[in-house]
Coordinates of C-alpha atoms and ligand atoms in Angstrom, one line a residue:
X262 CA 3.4 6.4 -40.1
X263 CA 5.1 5.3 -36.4
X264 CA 8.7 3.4 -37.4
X265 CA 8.7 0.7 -35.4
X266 CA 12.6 0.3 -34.0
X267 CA 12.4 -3.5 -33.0
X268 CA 11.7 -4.9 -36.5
X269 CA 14.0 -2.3 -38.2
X270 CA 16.7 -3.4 -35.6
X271 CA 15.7 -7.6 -36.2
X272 CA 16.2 -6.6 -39.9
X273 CA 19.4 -4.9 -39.0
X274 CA 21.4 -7.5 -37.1
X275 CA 19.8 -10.1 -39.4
X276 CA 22.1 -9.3 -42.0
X277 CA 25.2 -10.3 -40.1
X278 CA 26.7 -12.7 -37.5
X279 CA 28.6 -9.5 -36.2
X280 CA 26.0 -7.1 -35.7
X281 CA 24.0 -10.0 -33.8
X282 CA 26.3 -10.9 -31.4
X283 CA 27.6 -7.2 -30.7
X284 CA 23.4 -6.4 -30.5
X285 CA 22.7 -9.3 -27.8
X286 CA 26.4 -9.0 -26.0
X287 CA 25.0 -5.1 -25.5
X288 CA 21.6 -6.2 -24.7
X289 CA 23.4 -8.5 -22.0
X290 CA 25.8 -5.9 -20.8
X291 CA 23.1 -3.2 -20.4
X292 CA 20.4 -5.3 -18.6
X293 CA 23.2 -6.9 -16.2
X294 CA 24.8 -3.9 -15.4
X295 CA 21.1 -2.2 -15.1
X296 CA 20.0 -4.7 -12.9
X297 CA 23.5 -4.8 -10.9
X298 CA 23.0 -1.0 -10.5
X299 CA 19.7 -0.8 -9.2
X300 CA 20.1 -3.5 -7.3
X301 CA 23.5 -2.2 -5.6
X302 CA 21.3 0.8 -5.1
X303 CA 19.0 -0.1 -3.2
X304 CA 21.4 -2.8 -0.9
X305 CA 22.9 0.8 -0.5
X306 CA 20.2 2.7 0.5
X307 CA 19.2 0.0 2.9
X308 CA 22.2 -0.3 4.3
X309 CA 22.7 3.4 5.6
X310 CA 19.2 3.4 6.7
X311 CA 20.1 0.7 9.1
X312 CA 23.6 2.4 9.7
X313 CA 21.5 5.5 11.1
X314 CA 18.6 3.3 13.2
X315 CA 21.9 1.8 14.6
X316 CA 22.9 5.5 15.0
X317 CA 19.7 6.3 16.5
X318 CA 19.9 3.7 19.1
X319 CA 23.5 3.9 19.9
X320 CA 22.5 7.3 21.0
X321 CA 19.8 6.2 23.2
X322 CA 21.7 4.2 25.1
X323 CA 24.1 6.3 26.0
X324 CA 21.5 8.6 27.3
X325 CA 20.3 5.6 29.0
X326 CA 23.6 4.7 30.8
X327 CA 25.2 8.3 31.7
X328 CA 21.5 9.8 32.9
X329 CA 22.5 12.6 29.9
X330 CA 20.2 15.7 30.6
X331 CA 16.8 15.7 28.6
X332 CA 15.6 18.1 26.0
X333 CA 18.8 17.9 24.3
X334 CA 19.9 19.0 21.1
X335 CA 23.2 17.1 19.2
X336 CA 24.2 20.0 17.0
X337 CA 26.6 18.7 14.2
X338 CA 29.9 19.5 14.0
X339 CA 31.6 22.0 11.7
X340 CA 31.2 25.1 10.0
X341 CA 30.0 23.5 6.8
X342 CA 27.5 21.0 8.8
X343 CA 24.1 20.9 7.9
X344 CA 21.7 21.7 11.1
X345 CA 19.0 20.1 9.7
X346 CA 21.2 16.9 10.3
X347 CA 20.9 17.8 14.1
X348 CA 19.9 15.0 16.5
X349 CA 17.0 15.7 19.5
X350 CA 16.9 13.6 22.3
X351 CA 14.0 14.0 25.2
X352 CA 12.2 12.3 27.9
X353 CA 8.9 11.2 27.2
X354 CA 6.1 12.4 29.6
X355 CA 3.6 9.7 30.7
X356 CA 0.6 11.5 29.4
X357 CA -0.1 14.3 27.2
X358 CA 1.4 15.3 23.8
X359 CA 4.8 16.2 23.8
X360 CA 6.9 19.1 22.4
X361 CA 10.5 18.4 21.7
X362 CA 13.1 21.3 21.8
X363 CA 12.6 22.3 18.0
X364 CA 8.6 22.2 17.9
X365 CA 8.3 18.5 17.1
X366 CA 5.1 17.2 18.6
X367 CA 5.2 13.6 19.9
X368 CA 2.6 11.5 21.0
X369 CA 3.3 10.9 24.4
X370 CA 2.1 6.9 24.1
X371 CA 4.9 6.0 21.7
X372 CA 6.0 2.1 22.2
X373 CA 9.5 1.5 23.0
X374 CA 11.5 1.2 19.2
X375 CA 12.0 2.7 15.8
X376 CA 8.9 5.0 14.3
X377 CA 8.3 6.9 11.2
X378 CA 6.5 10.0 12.4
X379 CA 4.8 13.2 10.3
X380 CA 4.9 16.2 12.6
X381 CA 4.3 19.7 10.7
X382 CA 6.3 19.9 7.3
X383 CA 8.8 16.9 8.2
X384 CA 8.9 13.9 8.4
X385 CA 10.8 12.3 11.7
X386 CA 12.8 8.7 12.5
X387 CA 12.5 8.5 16.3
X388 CA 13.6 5.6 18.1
X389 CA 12.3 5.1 21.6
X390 CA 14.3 3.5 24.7
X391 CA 12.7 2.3 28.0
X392 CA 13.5 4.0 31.1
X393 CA 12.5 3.8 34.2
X394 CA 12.2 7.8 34.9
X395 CA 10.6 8.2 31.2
X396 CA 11.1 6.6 28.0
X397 CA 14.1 8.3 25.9
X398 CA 13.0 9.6 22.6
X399 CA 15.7 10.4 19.8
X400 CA 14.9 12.1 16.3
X401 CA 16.6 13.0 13.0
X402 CA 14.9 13.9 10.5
X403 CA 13.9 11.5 7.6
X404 CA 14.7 13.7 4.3
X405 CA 18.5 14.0 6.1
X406 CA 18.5 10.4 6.2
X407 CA 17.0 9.7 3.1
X408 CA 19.8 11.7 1.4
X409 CA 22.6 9.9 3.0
X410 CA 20.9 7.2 1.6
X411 CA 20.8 7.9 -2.1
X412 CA 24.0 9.5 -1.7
X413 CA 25.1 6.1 -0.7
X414 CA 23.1 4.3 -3.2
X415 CA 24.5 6.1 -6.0
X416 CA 28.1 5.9 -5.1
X417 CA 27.3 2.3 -6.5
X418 CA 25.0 3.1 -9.2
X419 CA 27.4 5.3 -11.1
X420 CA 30.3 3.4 -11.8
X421 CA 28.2 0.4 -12.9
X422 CA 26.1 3.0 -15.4
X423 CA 29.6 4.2 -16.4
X424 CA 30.8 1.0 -16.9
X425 CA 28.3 -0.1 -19.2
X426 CA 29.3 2.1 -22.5
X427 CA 32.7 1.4 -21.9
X428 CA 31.6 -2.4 -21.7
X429 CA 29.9 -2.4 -24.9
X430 CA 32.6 -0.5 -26.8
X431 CA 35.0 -3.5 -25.4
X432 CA 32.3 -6.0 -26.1
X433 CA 32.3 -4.1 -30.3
X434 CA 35.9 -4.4 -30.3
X435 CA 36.1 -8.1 -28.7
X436 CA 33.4 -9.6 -31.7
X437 CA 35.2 -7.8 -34.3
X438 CA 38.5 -9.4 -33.1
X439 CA 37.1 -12.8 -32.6
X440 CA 35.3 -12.8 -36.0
X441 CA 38.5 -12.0 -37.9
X442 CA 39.3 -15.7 -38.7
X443 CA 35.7 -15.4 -40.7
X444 CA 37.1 -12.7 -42.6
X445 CA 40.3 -14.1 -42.8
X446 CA 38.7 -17.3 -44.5
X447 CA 36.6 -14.9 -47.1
X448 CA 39.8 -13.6 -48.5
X449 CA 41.3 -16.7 -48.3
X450 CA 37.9 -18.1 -51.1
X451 CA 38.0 -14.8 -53.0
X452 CA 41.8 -14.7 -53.7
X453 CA 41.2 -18.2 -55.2
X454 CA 40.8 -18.0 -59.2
X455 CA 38.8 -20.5 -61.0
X456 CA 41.5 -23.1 -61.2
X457 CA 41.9 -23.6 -57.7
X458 CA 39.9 -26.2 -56.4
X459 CA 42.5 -28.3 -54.0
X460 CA 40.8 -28.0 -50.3
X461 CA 40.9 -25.0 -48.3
X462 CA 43.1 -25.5 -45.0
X463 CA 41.2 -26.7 -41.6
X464 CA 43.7 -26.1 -39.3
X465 CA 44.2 -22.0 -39.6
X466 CA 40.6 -22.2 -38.6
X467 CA 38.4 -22.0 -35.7
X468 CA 36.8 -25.4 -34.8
X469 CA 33.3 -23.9 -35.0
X470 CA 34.3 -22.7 -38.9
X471 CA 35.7 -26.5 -40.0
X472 CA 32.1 -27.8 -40.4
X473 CA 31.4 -25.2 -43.0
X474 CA 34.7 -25.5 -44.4
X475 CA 34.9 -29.1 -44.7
X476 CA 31.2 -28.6 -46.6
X477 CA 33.1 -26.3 -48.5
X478 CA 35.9 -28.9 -49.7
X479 CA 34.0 -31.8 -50.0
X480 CA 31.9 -29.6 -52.9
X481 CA 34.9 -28.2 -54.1
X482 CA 36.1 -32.2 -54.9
X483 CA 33.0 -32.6 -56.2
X484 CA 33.1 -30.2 -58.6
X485 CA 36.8 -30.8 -59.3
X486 CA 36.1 -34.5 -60.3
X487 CA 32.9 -32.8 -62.4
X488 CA 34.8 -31.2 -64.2
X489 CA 37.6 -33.6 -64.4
X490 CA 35.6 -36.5 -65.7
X491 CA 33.9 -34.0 -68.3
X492 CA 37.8 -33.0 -69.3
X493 CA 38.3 -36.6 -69.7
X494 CA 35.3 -37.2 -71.5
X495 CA 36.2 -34.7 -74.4
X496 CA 39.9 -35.4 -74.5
X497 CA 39.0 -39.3 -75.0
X498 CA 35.9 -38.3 -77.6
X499 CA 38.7 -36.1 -79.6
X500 CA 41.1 -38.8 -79.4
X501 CA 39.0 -41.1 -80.3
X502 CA 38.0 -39.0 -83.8
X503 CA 41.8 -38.9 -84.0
X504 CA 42.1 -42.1 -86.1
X505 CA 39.0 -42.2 -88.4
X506 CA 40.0 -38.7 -89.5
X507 CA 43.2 -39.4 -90.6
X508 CA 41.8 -42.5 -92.1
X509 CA 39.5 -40.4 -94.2
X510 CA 42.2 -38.0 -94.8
X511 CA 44.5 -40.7 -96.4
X512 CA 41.4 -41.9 -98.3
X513 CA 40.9 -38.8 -99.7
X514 CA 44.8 -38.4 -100.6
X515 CA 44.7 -41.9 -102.3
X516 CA 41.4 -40.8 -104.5
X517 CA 43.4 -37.6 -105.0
X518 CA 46.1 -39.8 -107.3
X519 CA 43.9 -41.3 -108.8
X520 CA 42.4 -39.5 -112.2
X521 CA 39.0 -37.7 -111.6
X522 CA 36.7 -35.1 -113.8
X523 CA 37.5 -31.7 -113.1
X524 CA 34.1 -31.5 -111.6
X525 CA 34.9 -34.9 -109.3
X526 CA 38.0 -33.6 -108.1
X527 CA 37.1 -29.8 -107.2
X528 CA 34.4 -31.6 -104.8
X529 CA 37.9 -33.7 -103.7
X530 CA 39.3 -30.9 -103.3
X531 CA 36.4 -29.0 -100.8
X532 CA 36.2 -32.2 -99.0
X533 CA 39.9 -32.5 -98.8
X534 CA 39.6 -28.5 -97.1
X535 CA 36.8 -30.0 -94.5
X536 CA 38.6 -32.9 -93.2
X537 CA 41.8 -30.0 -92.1
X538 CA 39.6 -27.9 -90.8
X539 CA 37.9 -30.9 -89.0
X540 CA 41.6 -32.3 -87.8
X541 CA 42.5 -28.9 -86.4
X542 CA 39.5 -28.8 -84.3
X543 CA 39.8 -32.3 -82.9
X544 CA 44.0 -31.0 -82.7
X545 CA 42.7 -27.7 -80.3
X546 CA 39.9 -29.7 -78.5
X547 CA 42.5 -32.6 -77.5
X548 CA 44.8 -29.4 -76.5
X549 CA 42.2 -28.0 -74.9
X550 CA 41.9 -31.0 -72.6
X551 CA 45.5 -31.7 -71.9
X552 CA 46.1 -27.7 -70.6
X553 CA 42.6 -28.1 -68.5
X554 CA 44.7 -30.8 -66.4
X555 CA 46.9 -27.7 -64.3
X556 CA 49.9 -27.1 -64.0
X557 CA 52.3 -28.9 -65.5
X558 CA 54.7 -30.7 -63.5
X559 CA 57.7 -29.7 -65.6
X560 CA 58.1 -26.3 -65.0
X561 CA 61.3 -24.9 -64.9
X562 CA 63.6 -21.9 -65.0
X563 CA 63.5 -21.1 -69.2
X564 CA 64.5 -18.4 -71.1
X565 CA 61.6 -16.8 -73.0
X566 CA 63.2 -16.0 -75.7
X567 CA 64.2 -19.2 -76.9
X568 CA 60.2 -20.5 -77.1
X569 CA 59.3 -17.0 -78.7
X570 CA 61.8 -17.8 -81.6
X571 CA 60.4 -21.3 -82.3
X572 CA 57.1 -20.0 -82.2
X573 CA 58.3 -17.2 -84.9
X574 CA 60.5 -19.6 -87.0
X575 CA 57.3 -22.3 -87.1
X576 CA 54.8 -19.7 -88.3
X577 CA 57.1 -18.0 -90.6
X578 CA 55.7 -19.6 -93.8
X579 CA 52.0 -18.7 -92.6
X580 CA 53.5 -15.2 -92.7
X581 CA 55.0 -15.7 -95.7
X582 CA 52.3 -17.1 -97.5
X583 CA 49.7 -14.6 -96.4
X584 CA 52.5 -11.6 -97.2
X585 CA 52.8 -10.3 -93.7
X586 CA 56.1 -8.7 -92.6
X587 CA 56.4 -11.0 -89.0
X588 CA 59.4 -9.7 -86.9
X589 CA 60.8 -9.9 -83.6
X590 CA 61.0 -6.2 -82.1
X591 CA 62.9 -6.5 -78.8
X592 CA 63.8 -9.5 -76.8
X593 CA 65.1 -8.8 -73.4
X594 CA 63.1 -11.4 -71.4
X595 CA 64.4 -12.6 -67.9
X596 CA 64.2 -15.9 -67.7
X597 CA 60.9 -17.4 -66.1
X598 CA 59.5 -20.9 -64.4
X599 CA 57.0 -22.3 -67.4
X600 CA 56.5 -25.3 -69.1
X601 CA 58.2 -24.6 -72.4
X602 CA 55.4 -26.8 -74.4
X603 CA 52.8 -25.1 -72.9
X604 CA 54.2 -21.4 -73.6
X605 CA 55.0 -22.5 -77.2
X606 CA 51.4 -23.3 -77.4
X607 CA 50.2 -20.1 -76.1
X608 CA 52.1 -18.3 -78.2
X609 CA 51.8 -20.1 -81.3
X610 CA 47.9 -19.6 -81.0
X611 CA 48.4 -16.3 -80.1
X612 CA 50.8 -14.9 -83.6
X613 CA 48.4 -17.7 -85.2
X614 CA 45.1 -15.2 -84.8
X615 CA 47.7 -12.0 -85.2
X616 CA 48.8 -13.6 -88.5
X617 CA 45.1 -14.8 -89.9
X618 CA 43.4 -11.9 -88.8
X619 CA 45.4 -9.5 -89.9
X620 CA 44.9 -8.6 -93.6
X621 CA 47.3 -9.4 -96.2
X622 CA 50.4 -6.9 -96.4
X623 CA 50.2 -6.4 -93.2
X624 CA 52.4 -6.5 -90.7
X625 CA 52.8 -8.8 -86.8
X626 CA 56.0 -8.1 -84.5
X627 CA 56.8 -10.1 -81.2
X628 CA 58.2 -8.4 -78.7
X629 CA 60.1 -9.7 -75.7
X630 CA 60.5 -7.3 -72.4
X631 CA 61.4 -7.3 -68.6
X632 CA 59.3 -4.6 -67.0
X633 CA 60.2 -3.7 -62.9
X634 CA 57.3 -3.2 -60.9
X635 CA 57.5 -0.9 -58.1
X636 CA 57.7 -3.9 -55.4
X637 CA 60.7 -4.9 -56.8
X638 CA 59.5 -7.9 -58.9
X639 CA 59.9 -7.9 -62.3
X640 CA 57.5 -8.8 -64.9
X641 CA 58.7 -10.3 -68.2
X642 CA 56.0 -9.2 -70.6
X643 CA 55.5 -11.0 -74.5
X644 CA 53.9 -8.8 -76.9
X645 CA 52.1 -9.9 -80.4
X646 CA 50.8 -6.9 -82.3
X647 CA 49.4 -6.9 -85.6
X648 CA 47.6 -4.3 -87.9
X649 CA 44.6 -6.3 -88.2
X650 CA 40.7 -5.1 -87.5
X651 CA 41.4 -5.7 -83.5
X652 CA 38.2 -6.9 -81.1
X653 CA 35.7 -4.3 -80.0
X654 CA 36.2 -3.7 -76.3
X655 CA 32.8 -5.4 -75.2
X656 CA 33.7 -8.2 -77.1
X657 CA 36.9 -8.6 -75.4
X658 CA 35.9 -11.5 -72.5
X659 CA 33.7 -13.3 -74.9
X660 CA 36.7 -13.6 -77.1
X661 CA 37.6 -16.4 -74.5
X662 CA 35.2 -18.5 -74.3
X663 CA 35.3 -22.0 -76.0
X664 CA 33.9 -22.1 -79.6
X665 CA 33.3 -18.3 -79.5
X666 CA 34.7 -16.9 -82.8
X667 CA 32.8 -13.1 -82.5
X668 CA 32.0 -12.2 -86.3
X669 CA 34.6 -14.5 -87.7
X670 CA 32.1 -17.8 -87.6
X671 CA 31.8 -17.4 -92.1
X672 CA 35.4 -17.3 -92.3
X673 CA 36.5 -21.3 -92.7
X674 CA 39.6 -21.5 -90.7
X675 CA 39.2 -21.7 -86.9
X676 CA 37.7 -23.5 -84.1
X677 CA 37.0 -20.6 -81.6
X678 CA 39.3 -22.2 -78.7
X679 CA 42.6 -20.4 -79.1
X680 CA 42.1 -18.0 -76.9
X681 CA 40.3 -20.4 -74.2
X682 CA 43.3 -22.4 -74.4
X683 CA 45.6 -19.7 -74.3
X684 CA 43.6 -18.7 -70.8
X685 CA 43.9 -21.9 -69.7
X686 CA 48.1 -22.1 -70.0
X687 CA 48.1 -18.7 -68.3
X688 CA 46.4 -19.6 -65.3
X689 CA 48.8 -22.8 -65.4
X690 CA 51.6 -20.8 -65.5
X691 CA 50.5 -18.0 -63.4
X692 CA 50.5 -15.6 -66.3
X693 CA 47.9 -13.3 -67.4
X694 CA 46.8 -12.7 -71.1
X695 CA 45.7 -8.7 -71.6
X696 CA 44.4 -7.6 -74.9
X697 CA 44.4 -4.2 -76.3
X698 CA 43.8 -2.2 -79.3
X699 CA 45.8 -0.2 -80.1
X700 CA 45.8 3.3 -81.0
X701 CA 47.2 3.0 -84.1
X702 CA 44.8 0.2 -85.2
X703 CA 44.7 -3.8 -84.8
X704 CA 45.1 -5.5 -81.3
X705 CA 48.1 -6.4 -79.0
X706 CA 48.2 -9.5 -77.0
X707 CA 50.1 -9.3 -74.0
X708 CA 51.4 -12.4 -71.8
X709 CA 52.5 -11.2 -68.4
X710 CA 54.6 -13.7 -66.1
X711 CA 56.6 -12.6 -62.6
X712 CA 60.1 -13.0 -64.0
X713 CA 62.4 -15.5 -62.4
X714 CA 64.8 -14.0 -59.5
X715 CA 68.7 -14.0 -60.8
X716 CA 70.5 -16.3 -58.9
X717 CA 73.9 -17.2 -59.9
X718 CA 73.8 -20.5 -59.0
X719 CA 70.6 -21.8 -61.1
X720 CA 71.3 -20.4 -64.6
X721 CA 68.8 -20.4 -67.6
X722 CA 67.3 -24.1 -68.6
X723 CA 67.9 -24.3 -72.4
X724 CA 65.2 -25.6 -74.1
X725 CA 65.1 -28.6 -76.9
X726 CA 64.2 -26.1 -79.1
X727 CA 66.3 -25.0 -82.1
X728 CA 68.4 -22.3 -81.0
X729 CA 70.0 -21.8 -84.4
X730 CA 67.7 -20.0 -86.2
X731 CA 69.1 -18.1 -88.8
X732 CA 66.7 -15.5 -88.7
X733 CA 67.1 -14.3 -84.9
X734 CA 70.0 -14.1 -82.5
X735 CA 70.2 -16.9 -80.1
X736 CA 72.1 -15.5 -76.9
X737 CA 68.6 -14.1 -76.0
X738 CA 70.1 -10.7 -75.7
X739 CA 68.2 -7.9 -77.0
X740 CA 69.0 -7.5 -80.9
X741 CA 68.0 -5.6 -83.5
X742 CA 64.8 -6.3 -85.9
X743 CA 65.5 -9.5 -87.0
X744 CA 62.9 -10.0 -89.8
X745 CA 62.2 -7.2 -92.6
Ligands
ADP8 N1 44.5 -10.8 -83.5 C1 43.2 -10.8 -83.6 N2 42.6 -9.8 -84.3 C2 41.2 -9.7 -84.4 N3 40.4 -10.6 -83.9 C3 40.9 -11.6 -83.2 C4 42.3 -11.7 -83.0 N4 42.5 -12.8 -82.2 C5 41.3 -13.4 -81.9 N5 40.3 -12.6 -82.5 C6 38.9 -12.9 -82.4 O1 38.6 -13.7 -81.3 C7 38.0 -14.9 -81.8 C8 38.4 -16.1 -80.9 O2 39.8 -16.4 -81.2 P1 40.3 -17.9 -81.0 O3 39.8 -18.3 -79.6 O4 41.7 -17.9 -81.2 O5 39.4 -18.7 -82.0 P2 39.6 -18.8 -83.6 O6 40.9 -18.1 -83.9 O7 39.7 -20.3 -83.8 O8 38.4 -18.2 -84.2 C9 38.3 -15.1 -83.2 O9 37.4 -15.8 -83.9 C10 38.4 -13.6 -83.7 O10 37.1 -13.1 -83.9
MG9 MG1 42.7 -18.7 -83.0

């Protein structure tokens, strides 16, 4: 089968605005410098045909005026010179053929002017001059002239066929430049995560790329007020279930006083169990909502530590009550810029899985480090690690998604949205959550936040969180295992 180059080529540029424009700004290029060429060529060629009639007849006329003697031969001059360049001048007979000095036969009836004329092998130019004792004849021959001419011709064609490569390399290098504010508006969309949905800026950008990009931003408000009314919609739905749950809950409590069959109040008791459960999903779904908003406007410089030992001192009698041995390993955190609420709520959902999904006897520990990264930044880093059954690796990203529970839907206790909200308060903050399990068996959660640059003028927000626990230190400095 015959490949057929012009539809493999269409297909070729097709695929990209830069391989179009290079593939027309070549087929431009090559066609006008072509076409400039040949033409130049032959402007050239003409030219020192006409430069050699003029020759031809200059000659004549000096014969003419200084009565030169006939049947003679201009020899060129030089070693080097080419003979067959000679000229031959002669007096034309009235009648008869004529032989010039080198053999050349001329009809003796030539009219006055130029002539093209075959005689034996060559061909001869001969330009004839009226006289009044004999018309002057004078002949060069043609090939001689010819390759003056094309010598001519392609002292103009070459540098334009030159020029052309070079002119599409520059033309290569000149679409790559100018389409660099595409590529610079590619990045500028990929670097984006899923949060970000403010407008992308018009004024960086070409004017023939703010069309597109305003196209681009009016969706992206689109789908930021989409997904804002749809926040708004199930904050107000799990507000609204707010106050007939807690009206059933006192309900229940008030029944609870009251004296029931055993049988009556064991059913008390399983309803009393669904209306928690029930309350802490409405509880994560409103919390949910509220981190969905962005980041919070309160950020500011806090010391990690401080929110870590709330978080431990709040879920200490979970611990306790499900027998694990919770303690805080190291805490050397530099401070960081967070929204204390929203960290305490990361991490509280965080130790909350470690602790109910790790079996009982087990053990959870917090740890607090500052980590330098080779740029110079430095990344404070909190772990939670339990000995629990840890998440199988594919599992892993599913883990985050709203209502996804993996093989924990039988168990009772849970809604599924921890770690979805957890997400969400790291993207606020500019965090990342990494999970891992680890080697010696159950999973470590890892929050990751740039650390706050030192400067000694803007020291460490305290928080309004208890800094007196009696179980931890509270300088923040690293100390010892707190809890055994
Ligand atoms: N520390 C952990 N160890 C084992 N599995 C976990 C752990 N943390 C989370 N998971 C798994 O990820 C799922 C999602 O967690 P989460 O979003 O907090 O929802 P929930 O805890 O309400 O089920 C859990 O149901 C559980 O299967
Ligand atoms: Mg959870």
């Amino acid at each position: 089968m015959r490949l057929n180059p012009i539809p493999l080529l269409r297909h070729w540029a097709a695929q990209s605005l830069r391989r179009r424009l290079w593939l027309w700004m070549t087929i431009i290029v090559a066609v006008a410098g072509l076409s400039t060429g040949a033409v130049s060529y032959i402007f050239g060629y003409q030219e020192a045909n006409e430069l050699q009639d003029a020759q031809l007849r200059q000659i004549a006329s000096l014969v003419h005026r200084y009565g030169l003697k006939p049947s003679s031969v201009i020899e060129p001059h030089g070693a080097d010179a080419d003979r067959d360049a000679r000229f031959i001048i002669e007096r034309l007979r009235t009648s008869g053929t004529h032989t010039l000095a080198n053999g050349l036969a001329l009809p003796s009836k030539l009219t006055p002017g130029m002539h093209t004329i075959e005689a034996g092998a060559h061909s001869w130019r001969v330009f004839v001059r009226q006289d009044s004792s004999g018309d002057i004849a004078v002949a060069q021959r043609t090939s001689v002239r010819n390759e003056a001419a094309v010598d001519s011709g392609l002292r103009t064609l070459v540098p334009m066929l030159t020029l052309v490569p070079l002119l599409v390399l520059l033309v290569s290098w000149v679409v790559r430049r100018a389409l660099r504010p595409v590529r610079r508006l590619a990045s500028l969309v990929d670097a984006r995560d899923d949060h970000r949905l403010d407008p992308l800026p018009l004024d960086e950008v070409p004017l023939e790329l703010r069309p597109f990009l305003a196209s681009i931003n009016s969706l992206l408000a689109r789908v930021a007020s989409m997904l804002e009314r749809e926040r708004r919609f199930v904050a107000d739905a799990a507000h609204e279930l707010r106050t007939p749950i807690a009206a059933l809950t006192l309900q229940a409590e008030n029944l609870d006083h009251t004296a029931l069959p055993t049988a009556t109040r064991s059913r008390l008791h399983n309803l009393q169990q669904g209306l928690t459960r029930t309350r802490a999903v409405v509880e994560q779904l409103l919390s949910l909502a509220r981190v969905q908003t962005g980041p919070a406007s309160t950020q500011q410089r806090i010391d990690p530590a401080q929110v870590v030992r709330h978080v431990l001192e709040d879920l200490m009698p979970l611990a306790e009550q499900r027998r694990i041995d919770l303690g805080l390993e190291r805490q050397d955190g530099a401070p960081i810029l967070a929204d204390s609420t929203q960290l305490y709520t990361l991490l509280r959902n965080g130790l909350d899985n470690a602790l109910r999904y790790t079996p009982e006897g087990g053990r959870v520990d917090l740890a607090l480090s500052t980590e330098s990264a080779r740029d110079g930044r430095s990344w404070v880093h909190i772990d939670i690690a339990d000995t629990g059954p840890g998440i199988a690796a594919q599992d892993m990203d599913r883990a985050f998604q709203p209502f996804e529970r993996l093989d924990r839907a039988a168990e009772t206790t849970g809604s599924g949205l921890g770690l979805a909200i957890m997400r969400n308060i790291a993207q606020n903050l500019g965090g990342q959550i990494t999970l891992d399990n680890r080697p010696e068996g159950g999973l470590r959660l890892r929050y990751s936040q740039l650390a706050q640059p030192s400067t000694a003028t803007a020291p460490a927000v305290t928080q309004g969180t208890p800094s007196s626990h009696p179980l931890t230190q509270d300088n923040g400095r690293p100390g010892p295992r707190t809890v055994e």
